[in-house]
C-alpha positions in Angstrom: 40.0 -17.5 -69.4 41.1 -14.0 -68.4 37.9 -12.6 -69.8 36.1 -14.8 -67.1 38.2 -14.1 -64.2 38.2 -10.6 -64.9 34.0 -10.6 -65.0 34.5 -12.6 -61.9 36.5 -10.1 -60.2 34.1 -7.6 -61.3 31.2 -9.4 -59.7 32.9 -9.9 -56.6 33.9 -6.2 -56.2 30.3 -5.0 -57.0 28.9 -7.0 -54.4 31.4 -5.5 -51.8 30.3 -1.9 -52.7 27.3 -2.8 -52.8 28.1 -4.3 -48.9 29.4 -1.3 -48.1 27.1 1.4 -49.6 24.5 -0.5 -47.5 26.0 -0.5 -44.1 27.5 3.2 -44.8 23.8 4.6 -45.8 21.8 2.0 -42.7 22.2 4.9 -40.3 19.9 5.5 -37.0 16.5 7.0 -37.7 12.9 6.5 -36.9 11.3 5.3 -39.8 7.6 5.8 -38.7 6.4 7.9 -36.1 1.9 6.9 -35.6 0.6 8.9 -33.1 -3.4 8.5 -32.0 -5.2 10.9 -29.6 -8.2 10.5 -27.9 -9.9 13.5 -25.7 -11.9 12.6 -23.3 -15.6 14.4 -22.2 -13.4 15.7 -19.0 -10.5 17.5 -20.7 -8.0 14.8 -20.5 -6.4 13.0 -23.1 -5.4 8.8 -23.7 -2.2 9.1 -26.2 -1.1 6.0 -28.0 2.6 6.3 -29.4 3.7 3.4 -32.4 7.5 4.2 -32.7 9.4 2.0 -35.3 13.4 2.7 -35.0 16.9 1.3 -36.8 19.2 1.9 -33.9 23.0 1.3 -34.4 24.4 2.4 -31.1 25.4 6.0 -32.1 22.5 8.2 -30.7 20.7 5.0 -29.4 23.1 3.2 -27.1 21.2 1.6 -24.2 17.5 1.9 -25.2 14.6 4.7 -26.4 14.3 8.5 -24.7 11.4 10.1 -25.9 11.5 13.4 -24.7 8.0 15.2 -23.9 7.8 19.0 -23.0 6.5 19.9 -19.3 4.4 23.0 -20.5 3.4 24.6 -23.9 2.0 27.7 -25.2 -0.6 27.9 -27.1 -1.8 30.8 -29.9 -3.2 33.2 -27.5 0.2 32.6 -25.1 -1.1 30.7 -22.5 1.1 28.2 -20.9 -0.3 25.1 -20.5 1.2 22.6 -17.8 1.2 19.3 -18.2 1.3 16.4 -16.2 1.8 12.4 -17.1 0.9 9.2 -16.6 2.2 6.5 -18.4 0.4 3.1 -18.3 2.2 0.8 -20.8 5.4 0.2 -22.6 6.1 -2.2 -25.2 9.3 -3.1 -27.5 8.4 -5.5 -30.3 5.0 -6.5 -28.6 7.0 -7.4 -25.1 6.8 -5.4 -21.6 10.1 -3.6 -21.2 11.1 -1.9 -18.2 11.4 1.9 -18.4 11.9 4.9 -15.7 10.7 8.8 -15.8 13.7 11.2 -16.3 13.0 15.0 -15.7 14.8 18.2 -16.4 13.4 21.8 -15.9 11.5 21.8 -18.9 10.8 18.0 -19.9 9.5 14.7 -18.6 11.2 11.6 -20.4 10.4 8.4 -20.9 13.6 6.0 -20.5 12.9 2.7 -22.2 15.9 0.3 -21.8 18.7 -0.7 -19.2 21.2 1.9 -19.1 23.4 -1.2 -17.8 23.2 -2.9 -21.4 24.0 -1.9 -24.6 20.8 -2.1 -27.4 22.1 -4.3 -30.0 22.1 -2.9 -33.5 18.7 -3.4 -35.6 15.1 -2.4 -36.0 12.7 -1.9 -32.6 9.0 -1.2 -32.3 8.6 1.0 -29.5 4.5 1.1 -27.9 3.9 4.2 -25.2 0.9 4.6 -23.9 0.1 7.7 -21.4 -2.4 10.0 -19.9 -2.7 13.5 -19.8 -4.9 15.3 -17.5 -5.0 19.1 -18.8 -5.1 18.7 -22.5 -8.2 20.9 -23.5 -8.6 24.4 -23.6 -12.0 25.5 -23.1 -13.8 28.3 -24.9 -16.9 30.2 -24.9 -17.9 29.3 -28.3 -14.9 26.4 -29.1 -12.7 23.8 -27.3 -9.2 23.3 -28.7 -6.2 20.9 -28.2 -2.7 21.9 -29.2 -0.1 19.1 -29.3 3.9 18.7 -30.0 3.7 15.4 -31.4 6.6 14.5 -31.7 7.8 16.5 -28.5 10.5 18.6 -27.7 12.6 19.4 -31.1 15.9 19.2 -29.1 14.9 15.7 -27.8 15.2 13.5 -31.1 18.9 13.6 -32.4 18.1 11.7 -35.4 15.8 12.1 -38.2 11.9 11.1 -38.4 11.3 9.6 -42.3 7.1 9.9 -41.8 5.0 11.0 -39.2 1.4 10.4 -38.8 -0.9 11.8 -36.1 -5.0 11.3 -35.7 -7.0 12.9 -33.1 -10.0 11.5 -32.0 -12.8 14.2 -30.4 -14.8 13.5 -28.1 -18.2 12.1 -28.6 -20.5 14.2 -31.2 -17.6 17.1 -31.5 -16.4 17.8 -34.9 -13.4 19.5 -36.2 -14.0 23.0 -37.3 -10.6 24.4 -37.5 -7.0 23.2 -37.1 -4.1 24.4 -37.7 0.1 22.5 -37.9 3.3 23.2 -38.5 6.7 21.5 -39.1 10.0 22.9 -38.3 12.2 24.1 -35.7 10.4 25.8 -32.7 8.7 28.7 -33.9 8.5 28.0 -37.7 5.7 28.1 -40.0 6.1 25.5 -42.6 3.4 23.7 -43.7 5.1 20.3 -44.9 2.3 17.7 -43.5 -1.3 17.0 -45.6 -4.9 16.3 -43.9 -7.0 13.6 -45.1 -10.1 14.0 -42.8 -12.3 17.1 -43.5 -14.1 19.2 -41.6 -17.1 18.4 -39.8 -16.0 14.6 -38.7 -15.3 13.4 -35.5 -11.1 12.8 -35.9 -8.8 14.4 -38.0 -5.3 12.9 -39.2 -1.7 14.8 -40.4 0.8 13.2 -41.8 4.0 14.9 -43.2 5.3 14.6 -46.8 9.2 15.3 -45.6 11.4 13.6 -43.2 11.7 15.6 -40.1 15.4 16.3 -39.4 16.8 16.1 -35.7 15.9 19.6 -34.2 12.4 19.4 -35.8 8.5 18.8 -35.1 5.6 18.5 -35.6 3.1 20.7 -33.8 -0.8 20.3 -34.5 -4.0 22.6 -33.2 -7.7 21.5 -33.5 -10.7 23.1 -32.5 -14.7 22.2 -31.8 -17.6 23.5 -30.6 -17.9 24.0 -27.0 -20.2 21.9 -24.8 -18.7 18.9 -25.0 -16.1 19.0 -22.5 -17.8 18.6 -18.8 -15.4 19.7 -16.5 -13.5 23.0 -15.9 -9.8 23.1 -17.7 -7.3 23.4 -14.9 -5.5 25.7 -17.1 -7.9 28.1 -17.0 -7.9 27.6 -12.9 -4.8 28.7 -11.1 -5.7 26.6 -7.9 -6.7 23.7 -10.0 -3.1 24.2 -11.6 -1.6 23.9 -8.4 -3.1 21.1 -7.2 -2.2 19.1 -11.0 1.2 19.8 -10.7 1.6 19.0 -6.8 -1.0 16.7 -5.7 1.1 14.0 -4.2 2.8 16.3 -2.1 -0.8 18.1 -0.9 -2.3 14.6 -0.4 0.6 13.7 1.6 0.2 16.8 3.3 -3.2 15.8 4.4 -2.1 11.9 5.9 -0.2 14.0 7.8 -2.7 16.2 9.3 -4.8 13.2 9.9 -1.8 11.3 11.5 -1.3 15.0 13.9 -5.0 15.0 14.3 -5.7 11.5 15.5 -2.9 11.6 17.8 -3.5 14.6 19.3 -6.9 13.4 20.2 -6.1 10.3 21.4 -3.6 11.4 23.7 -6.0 13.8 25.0 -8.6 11.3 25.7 -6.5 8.8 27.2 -4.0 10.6 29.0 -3.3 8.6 32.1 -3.8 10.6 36.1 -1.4 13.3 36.7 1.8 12.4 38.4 1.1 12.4 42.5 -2.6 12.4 42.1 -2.8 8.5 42.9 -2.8 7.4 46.4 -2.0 3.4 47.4 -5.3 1.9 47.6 -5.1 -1.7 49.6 -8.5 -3.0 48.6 -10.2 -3.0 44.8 -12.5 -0.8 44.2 -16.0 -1.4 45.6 -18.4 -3.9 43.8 -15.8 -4.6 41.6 -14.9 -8.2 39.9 -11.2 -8.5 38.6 -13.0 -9.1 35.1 -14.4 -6.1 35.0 -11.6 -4.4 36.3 -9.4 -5.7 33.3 -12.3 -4.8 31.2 -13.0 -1.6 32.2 -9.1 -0.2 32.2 -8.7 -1.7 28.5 -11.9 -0.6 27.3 -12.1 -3.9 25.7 -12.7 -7.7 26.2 -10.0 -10.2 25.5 -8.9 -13.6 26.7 -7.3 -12.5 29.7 -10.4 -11.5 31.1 -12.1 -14.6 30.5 -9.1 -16.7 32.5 -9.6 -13.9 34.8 -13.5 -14.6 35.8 -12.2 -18.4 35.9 -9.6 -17.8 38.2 -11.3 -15.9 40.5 -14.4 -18.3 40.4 -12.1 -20.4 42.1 -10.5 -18.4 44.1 -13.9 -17.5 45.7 -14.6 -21.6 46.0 -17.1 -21.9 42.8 -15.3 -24.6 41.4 -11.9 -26.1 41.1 -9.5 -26.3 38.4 -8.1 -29.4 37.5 -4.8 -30.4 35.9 -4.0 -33.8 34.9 -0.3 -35.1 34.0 -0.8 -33.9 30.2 -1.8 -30.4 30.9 -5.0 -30.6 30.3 -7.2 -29.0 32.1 -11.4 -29.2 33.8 -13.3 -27.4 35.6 -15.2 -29.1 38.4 -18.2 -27.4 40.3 -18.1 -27.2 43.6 -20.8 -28.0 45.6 -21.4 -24.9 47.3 -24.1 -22.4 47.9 -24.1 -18.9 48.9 -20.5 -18.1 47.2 -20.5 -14.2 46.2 -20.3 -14.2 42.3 -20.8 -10.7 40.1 -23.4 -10.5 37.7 -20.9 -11.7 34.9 -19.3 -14.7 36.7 -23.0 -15.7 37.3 -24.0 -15.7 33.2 -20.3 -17.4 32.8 -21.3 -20.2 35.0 -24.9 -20.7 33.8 -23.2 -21.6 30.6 -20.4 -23.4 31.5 -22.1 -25.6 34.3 -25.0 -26.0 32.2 -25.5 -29.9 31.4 -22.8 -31.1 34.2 -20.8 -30.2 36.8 -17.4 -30.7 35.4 -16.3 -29.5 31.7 -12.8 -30.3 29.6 -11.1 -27.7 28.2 -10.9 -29.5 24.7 -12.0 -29.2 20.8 -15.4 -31.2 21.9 -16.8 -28.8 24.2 -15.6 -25.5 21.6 -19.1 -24.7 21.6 -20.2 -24.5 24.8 -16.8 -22.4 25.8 -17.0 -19.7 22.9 -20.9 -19.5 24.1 -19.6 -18.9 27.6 -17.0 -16.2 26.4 -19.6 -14.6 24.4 -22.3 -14.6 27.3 -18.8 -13.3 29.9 -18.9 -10.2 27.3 -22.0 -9.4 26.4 -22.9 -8.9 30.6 -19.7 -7.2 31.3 -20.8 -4.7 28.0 -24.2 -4.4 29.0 -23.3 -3.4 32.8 -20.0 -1.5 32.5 -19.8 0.2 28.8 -21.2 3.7 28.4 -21.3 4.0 32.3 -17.4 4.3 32.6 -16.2 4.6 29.4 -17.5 5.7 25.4 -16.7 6.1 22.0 -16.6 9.4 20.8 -18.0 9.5 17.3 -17.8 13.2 17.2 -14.3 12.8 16.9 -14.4 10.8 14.4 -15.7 13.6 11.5 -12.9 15.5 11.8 -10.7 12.5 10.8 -13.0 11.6 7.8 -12.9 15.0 6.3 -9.2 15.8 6.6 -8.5 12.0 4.8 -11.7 12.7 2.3 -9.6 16.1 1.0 -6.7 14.3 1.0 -8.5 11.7 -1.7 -10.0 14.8 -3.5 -7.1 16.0 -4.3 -5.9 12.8 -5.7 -9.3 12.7 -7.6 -8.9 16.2 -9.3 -5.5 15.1 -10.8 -6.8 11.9 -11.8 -7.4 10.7 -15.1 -11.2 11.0 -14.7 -12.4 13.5 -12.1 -15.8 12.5 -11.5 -15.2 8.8 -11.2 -12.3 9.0 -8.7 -14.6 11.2 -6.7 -17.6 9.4 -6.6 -15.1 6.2 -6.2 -13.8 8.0 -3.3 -17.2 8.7 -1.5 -18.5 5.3 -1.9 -14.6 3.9 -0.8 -14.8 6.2 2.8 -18.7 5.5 3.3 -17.8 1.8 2.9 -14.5 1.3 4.8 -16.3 3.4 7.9 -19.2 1.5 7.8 -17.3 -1.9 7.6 -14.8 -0.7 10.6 -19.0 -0.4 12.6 -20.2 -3.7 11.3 -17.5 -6.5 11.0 -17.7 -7.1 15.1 -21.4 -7.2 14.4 -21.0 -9.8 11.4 -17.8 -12.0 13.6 -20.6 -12.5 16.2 -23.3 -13.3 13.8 -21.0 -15.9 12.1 -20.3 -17.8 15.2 -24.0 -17.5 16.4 -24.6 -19.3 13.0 -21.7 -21.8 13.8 -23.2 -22.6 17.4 -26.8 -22.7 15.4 -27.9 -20.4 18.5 -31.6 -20.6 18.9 -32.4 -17.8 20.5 -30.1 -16.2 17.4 -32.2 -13.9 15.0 -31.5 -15.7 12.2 -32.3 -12.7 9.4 -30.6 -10.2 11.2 -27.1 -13.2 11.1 -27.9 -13.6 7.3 -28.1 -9.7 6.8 -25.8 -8.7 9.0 -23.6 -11.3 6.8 -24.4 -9.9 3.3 -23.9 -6.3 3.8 -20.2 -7.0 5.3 -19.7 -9.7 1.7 -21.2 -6.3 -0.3 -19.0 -4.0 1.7 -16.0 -5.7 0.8 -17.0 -6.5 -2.7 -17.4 -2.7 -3.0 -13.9 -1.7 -1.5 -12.3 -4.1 -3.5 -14.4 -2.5 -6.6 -13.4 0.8 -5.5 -9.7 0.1 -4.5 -9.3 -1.1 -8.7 -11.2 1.6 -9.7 -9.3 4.2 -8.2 -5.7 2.4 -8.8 -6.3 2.3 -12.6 -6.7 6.5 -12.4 -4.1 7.6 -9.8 -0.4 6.8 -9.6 1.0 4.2 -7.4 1.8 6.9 -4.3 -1.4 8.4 -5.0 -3.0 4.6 -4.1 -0.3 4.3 -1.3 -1.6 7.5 -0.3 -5.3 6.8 -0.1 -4.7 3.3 1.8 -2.8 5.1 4.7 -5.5 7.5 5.2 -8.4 4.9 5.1 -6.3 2.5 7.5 -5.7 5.3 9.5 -9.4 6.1 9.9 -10.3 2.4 10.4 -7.5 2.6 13.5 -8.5 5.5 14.6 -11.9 4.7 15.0 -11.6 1.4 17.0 -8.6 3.4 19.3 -11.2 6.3 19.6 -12.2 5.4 23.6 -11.9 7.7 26.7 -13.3 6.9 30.2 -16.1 9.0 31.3 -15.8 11.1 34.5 -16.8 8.0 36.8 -14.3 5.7 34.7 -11.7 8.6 35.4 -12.4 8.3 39.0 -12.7 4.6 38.9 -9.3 4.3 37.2 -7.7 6.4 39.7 -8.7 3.8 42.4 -7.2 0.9 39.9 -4.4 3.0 40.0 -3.7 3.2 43.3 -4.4 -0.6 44.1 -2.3 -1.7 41.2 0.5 -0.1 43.0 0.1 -1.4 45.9 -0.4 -4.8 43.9 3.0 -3.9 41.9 5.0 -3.2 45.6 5.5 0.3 44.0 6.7 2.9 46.0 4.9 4.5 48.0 4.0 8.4 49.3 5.5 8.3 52.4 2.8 10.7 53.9 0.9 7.8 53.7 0.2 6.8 57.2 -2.0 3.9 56.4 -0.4 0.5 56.8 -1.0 -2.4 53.9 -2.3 -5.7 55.1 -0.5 -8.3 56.9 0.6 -10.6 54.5 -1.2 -13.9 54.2 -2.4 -17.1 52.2 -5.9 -15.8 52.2 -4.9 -12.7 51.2 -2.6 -13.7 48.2 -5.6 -16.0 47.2 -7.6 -12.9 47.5 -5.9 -10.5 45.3 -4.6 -12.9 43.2 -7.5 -12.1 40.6 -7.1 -8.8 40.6 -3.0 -8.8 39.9 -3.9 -11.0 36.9 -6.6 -8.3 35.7 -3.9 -5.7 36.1 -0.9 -7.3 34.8 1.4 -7.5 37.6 0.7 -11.1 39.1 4.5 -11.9 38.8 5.0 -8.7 41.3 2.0 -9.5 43.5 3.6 -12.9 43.7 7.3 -11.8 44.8 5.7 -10.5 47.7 4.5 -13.7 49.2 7.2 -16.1 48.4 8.2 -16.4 52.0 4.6 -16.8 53.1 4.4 -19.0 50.3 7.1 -21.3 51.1 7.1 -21.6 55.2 4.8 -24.4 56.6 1.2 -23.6 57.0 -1.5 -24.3 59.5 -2.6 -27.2 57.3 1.0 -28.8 57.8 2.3 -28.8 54.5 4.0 -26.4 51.8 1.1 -24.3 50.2 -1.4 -26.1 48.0 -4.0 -24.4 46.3 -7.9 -26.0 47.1 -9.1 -24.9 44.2 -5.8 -25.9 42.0 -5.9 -29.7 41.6 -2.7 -30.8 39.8 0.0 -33.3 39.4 3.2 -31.6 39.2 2.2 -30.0 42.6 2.6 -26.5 43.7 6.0 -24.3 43.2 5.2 -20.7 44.3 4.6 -17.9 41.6 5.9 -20.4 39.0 3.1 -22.3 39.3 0.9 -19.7 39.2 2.4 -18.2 36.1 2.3 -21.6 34.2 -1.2 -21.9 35.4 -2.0 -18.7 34.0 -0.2 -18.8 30.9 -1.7 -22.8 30.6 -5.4 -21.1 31.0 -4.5 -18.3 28.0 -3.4 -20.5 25.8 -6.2 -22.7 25.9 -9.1 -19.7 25.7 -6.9 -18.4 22.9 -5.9 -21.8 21.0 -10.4 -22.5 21.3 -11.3 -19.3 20.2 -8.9 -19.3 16.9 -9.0 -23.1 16.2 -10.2 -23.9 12.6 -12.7 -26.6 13.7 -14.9 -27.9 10.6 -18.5 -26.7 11.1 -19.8 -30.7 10.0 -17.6 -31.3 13.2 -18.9 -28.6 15.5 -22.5 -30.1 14.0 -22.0 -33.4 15.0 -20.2 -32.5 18.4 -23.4 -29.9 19.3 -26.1 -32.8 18.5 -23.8 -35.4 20.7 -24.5 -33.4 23.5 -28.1 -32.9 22.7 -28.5 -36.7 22.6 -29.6 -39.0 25.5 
């Protein structure tokens, strides 16, 4: 009996020193360090890092720091400065989230939550990065020198095996190379190479741990020729630009951003202060359409309520408001009423099968063919005459942005790629900016099924705007997978910048400059600003007819709520037609209530153009509306 509980006790204290030997002896190391390099044809490298750990929060508390050196030396002394990029992180197959830390001398990698302790056990650690100046080029031999394991004061804990392959580029072979293992500096040779000379990758692996402190540092060599592009080592502005090129990218948005708005300032700059005199009429010959068309240098909606208005207003037709706010126009019938070119086209549409049309979903083809016809006349009669676009500037603008992307393309992963990339990207964003109006119109023309409508140039017109968005999109991938995220941040801000700049790019010619000094001048006298008091010249008498008059042209010009103020009392008092003022060419129900009503009216009328012009009306719909009409 004492014989077995003495073997028992035996047992039992084996197994406890046994317990205890192996939880003294599981300390932290990295039990397999697999390394595989592969050298691109433009002196860049791809690095894949397999790094299998026991950590037991002593040395590895909150996650993985590998440690790589900022700049190396190789045999002839040359420092080598290199810059990263890393593109994936795993731990045990699974994304992880990591940061860059940097000192003076090293980049790490910080894979973990410094918030959260790493429980004890045994990680798999997957780092992939990119290095852009990896090859030193020769006259008669490339070579590649790499701390594999990096900096020798960055692993605190020892590596059991180590194992590094590097794959040359296509058709190079290996015809020297050279290792050692060690603290910085020494020569021992404790690593074997099982490829031999003359293949296309060669492999070291060591045959000792490596002990905190140590490395392992390779060098391989091949004939020259096979590298395409100039080292930027061996380039001192090339250097520059590796090691700074966010900062001289950045450098160039803002030159664009100076450049742009120096220009824009310049060609827009308003009449000096005191050069514009109150001028109590509009401008000769001109309609309050093209007024507002001319001063904005652009068509929108306003201007289209603006023609309607003062079709009315000049007794053409009459607007008509029922007790839901809906709104028709009726025509009048009238002869001899004193239209402009443009109000003419507007009306031919507009009054083209009837005399009276809704403002509603039903008639949304006839009123965006009116709105086009309204623009098209108004382009054709005022554009280039009193105001252009000054493509000239625009080169200036595309250069300063395309460095700004060349720069990002020479530190990129893959020179020639991101350049080219780059081109097509500018060429295709600046051509877009020219043709999307082109393609908007040539969509609708295809929605209305416009006869007169080229129907090739629509179709074409459509397909080259479809390629030039499949290429930007192309392009835009392309470019993101080679630069870093500020880099693409970068490059978006200087092509959105150009695209801006390019539809902002306007400036009145010498007649529009003269022509907006008269708009100037009768928008203050419209606006009841103050006035020179040198100016001897009395304003009008105030009247109905004149506030019916003018009433157009404060619309056009933004200040009808001013225009208005000025005629409340004329506005209000009993008329000659023995009643408060009514409108003859405003029909409604709720009546007439001074400038409110005009606002209301106007705000009504914008609404509606607007609402029409982005409704999302099915194009069966707008089908079977069109071939109502057409029917008997």
């Amino acid at each position: 009996m004492k014989a077995l509980i003495i073997k028992l006790s035996l047992s039992i204290l084996i197994i406890l020193g046994l317990g205890f030997s192996s939880a003294a002896f599981a300390e932290e190391a990295i039990n397999n360090f697999v390394s595989n390099v592969y050298i691109n044809n433009n002196g860049s490298a791809d690095i894949s890092e397999t790094i299998t750990v026991h950590a037991e929060q002593k040395k590895i508390q909150y996650g993985l720091v590998r440690w790589m050196p900022k700049f190396y030396r190789d045999q002839t002394n040359h420092l080598t400065t290199i810059t990263y990029f890393v593109t994936n992180v795993l731990v045990n197959n699974l994304p992880t989230p990591y940061h860059i830390i940097q000192d003076e001398k090293t980049t790490g990698i910080f894979i973990g939550s410094p918030n959260h302790l790493l429980p004890p056990g045994d990680y798999t650690y997957l780092i992939q990065y990119h290095i852009n100046n990896a090859v030193v080029l020769g006259q008669l031999s490339d070579q590649f020198y790499w701390n594999v394991t990096g900096s020798g004061t960055g692993w605190q804990i020892p590596i059991e095996n180590v194992d590094a392959t590097v794959h040359l580029p296509k058709g190079a072979f290996v015809q020297r190379y050279a290792g050692y293992t060690g603290k910085f500096g020494a020569q021992t040779h404790n690593y074997f190479v099982s490829s031999p000379l003359g293949s296309n990758e060669i492999n070291f692996a060591t045959t000792q741990p490596i002990a905190p402190g140590e490395e392992l540092t390779i060098g391989v060599s091949w004939p020259a020729g096979f590298i395409h592009v100039v080292a930027p080592q061996q380039n001192p502005f090339l250097q520059f630009i590796y090691n700074r090129e966010n900062a001289i990218a950045t450098f160039f948005l803002l030159m664009l951003l100076i450049y742009c708005r120096a220009v824009w300032q310049y060609e827009n700059h308003e009449p000096k202060k005191g050069s514009v005199v109150p001028l109590f009429h509009p401008p000769e010959s001109m309609s309050p359409s093209a007024l507002r068309y001319i001063q904005k240098m652009t068509f929108d909606n306003k201007a289209l309520t603006v023609a309607i208005i003062s079709m009315a207003v000049k007794g053409y037709l009459v607007i008509e408001e029922d007790e839901h706010n809906n709104f028709t126009l009726i025509k009048k019938p009238t002869e001899n009423v004193n239209l402009s070119r443009a109000e003419q086209a507007l009306a031919s549409i507009i009054f083209e099968k009837s005399d009276a049309l809704e403002l509603n979903v039903k008639n949304h083809l006839r009123i965006l063919h009116a709105q086009d016809e309204l623009k098209k006349n108004l382009r054709d009669e005022y554009e280039k005459t009193f105001f252009v676009t000054h493509a000239s500037f625009l080169v200036p603008a595309f250069v300063i942005g395309f460095f700004g992307i060349v720069v990002l393309a020479i530190a990129s992963r893959d020179i020639s790629t991101v350049f080219f990339t780059s081109v097509m990207l500018t060429l295709a964003v600046f051509y877009l900016s020219v043709q999307m109006p082109k393609a908007t119109d040539a969509v609708r023309d295809f929605a209305r099924r416009n006869i007169e409508a080229d129907k090739v140039a629509m179709f074409g017109r459509m397909l080259i705007t479809i390629f030039l968005i499949v290429v930007i999109v192309i392009s835009i991938v392309t470019i993101e997978d080679a630069v870093t995220a500020l880099g693409l941040v970068i490059i978006t801000c200087i092509l959105s910048i150009q695209v801006l700049f390019y539809h902002l790019l306007k400036a009145h010619t010498p007649e529009g400059r003269k022509l907006m000094a008269e708009v100037a001048g009768f928008k203050m006298y419209l606006a009841n600003s103050k006035q020179d008091n040198k100016i001897k010249t009395k304003p009008p008498e105030k009247t109905v007819e004149l506030y019916e008059k003018y009433l157009p042209y404060a619309i056009a010009l933004d200040v009808e709520d001013r225009w208005g103020e000025q005629f409340v009392k004329v506005l209000t008092k009993t008329t000659s037609r023995q009643h408060a003022y009514r409108p003859v060419w405003l029909i409604s129900e709720s009546g007439w209530n001074g400038n409110l009503t005009i606002n209301s009216l106007v705000l009504s009328l914008a609404e509606v153009w607007v609402l029409l012009y982005l409704s999302v009306v099915p194009r069966q719909m707008a089908l079977d509306l069109d071939r109502e009409d057409r029917e008997p």
